[in-house]
Amino acid sequence: MPTVIEPPWIAYPDNEPTWGGWRQGYAEAWLLRTWFPWWRTLTNEEKDRYLLQYPPPDEEWHIYMTQYWR
């Protein structure tokens, strides 16, 4: 697995996946320039292992990670 980047719920612990900050400002920049480019380099198997290491804190995050952002 490539260098590990903390998941959004650790990098921004007080924010849900529907938080408006993901679409503006510093959080948007982090998500678009750091998180997504890195996440997209992983295979599905690597993503599964990552989510075992960093389990989503709730069902909403789980859905985003396994369905919307997969």
Short mmCIF file of C-alpha atoms in Angstrom, two decimals:
data_model
loop_
_atom_site.label_atom_id
_atom_site.label_comp_id
_atom_site.label_asym_id
_atom_site.label_seq_id
_atom_site.Cartn_x
_atom_site.Cartn_y
_atom_site.Cartn_z
CA MET A 1 0.00 0.00 0.00
CA PRO A 2 1.35 3.47 -0.84
CA THR A 3 2.11 5.98 1.88
CA VAL A 4 -0.87 6.14 4.22
CA ILE A 5 -2.90 9.32 4.57
CA GLU A 6 -5.27 9.63 7.51
CA PRO A 7 -8.93 9.27 6.62
CA PRO A 8 -11.13 12.37 6.56
CA TRP A 9 -12.77 11.52 9.91
CA ILE A 10 -9.37 11.62 11.59
CA ALA A 11 -8.00 14.61 9.67
CA TYR A 12 -11.22 16.54 10.32
CA PRO A 13 -12.75 14.74 13.32
CA ASP A 14 -15.68 17.07 13.94
CA ASN A 15 -17.05 16.88 10.42
CA GLU A 16 -19.43 14.48 8.72
CA PRO A 17 -19.09 13.45 5.07
CA THR A 18 -21.93 15.84 4.15
CA TRP A 19 -20.23 18.80 5.84
CA GLY A 20 -20.23 21.89 3.61
CA GLY A 21 -16.55 22.54 4.30
CA TRP A 22 -15.67 19.65 1.97
CA ARG A 23 -16.87 21.92 -0.83
CA GLN A 24 -15.04 25.10 0.15
CA GLY A 25 -11.83 26.37 1.68
CA TYR A 26 -8.96 24.44 3.19
CA ALA A 27 -10.90 21.19 3.70
CA GLU A 28 -11.95 21.13 0.06
CA ALA A 29 -8.33 21.64 -0.99
CA TRP A 30 -7.19 18.79 1.25
CA LEU A 31 -9.95 16.49 -0.01
CA LEU A 32 -9.38 17.26 -3.70
CA ARG A 33 -5.58 17.64 -3.75
CA THR A 34 -4.52 15.14 -1.11
CA TRP A 35 -7.18 12.64 -0.14
CA PHE A 36 -8.91 11.74 -3.44
CA PRO A 37 -5.75 11.53 -5.55
CA TRP A 38 -4.21 9.20 -2.96
CA TRP A 39 -7.40 7.15 -2.41
CA ARG A 40 -7.78 6.61 -6.14
CA THR A 41 -4.32 5.03 -6.37
CA LEU A 42 -5.41 2.16 -4.12
CA THR A 43 -6.80 -1.10 -5.40
CA ASN A 44 -10.12 -2.29 -3.98
CA GLU A 45 -8.19 -4.80 -1.87
CA GLU A 46 -5.97 -2.04 -0.48
CA LYS A 47 -9.05 0.08 0.26
CA ASP A 48 -10.61 -2.82 2.15
CA ARG A 49 -7.44 -3.28 4.23
CA TYR A 50 -7.28 0.46 4.87
CA LEU A 51 -10.87 0.49 6.14
CA LEU A 52 -10.04 -2.38 8.48
CA GLN A 53 -7.13 -0.37 9.83
CA TYR A 54 -9.16 2.86 10.00
CA PRO A 55 -12.78 1.79 10.44
CA PRO A 56 -15.31 4.51 9.60
CA PRO A 57 -16.80 5.93 12.81
CA ASP A 58 -20.42 5.53 11.72
CA GLU A 59 -22.69 4.20 8.99
CA GLU A 60 -22.69 7.48 7.05
CA TRP A 61 -18.91 7.48 6.70
CA HIS A 62 -18.99 3.78 5.84
CA ILE A 63 -21.43 4.44 2.98
CA TYR A 64 -19.31 7.27 1.61
CA MET A 65 -16.15 5.20 1.74
CA THR A 66 -17.58 2.00 0.27
CA GLN A 67 -20.18 3.33 -2.17
CA TYR A 68 -19.84 6.99 -3.09
CA TRP A 69 -16.05 7.34 -2.98
CA ARG A 70 -15.10 3.79 -3.95
#
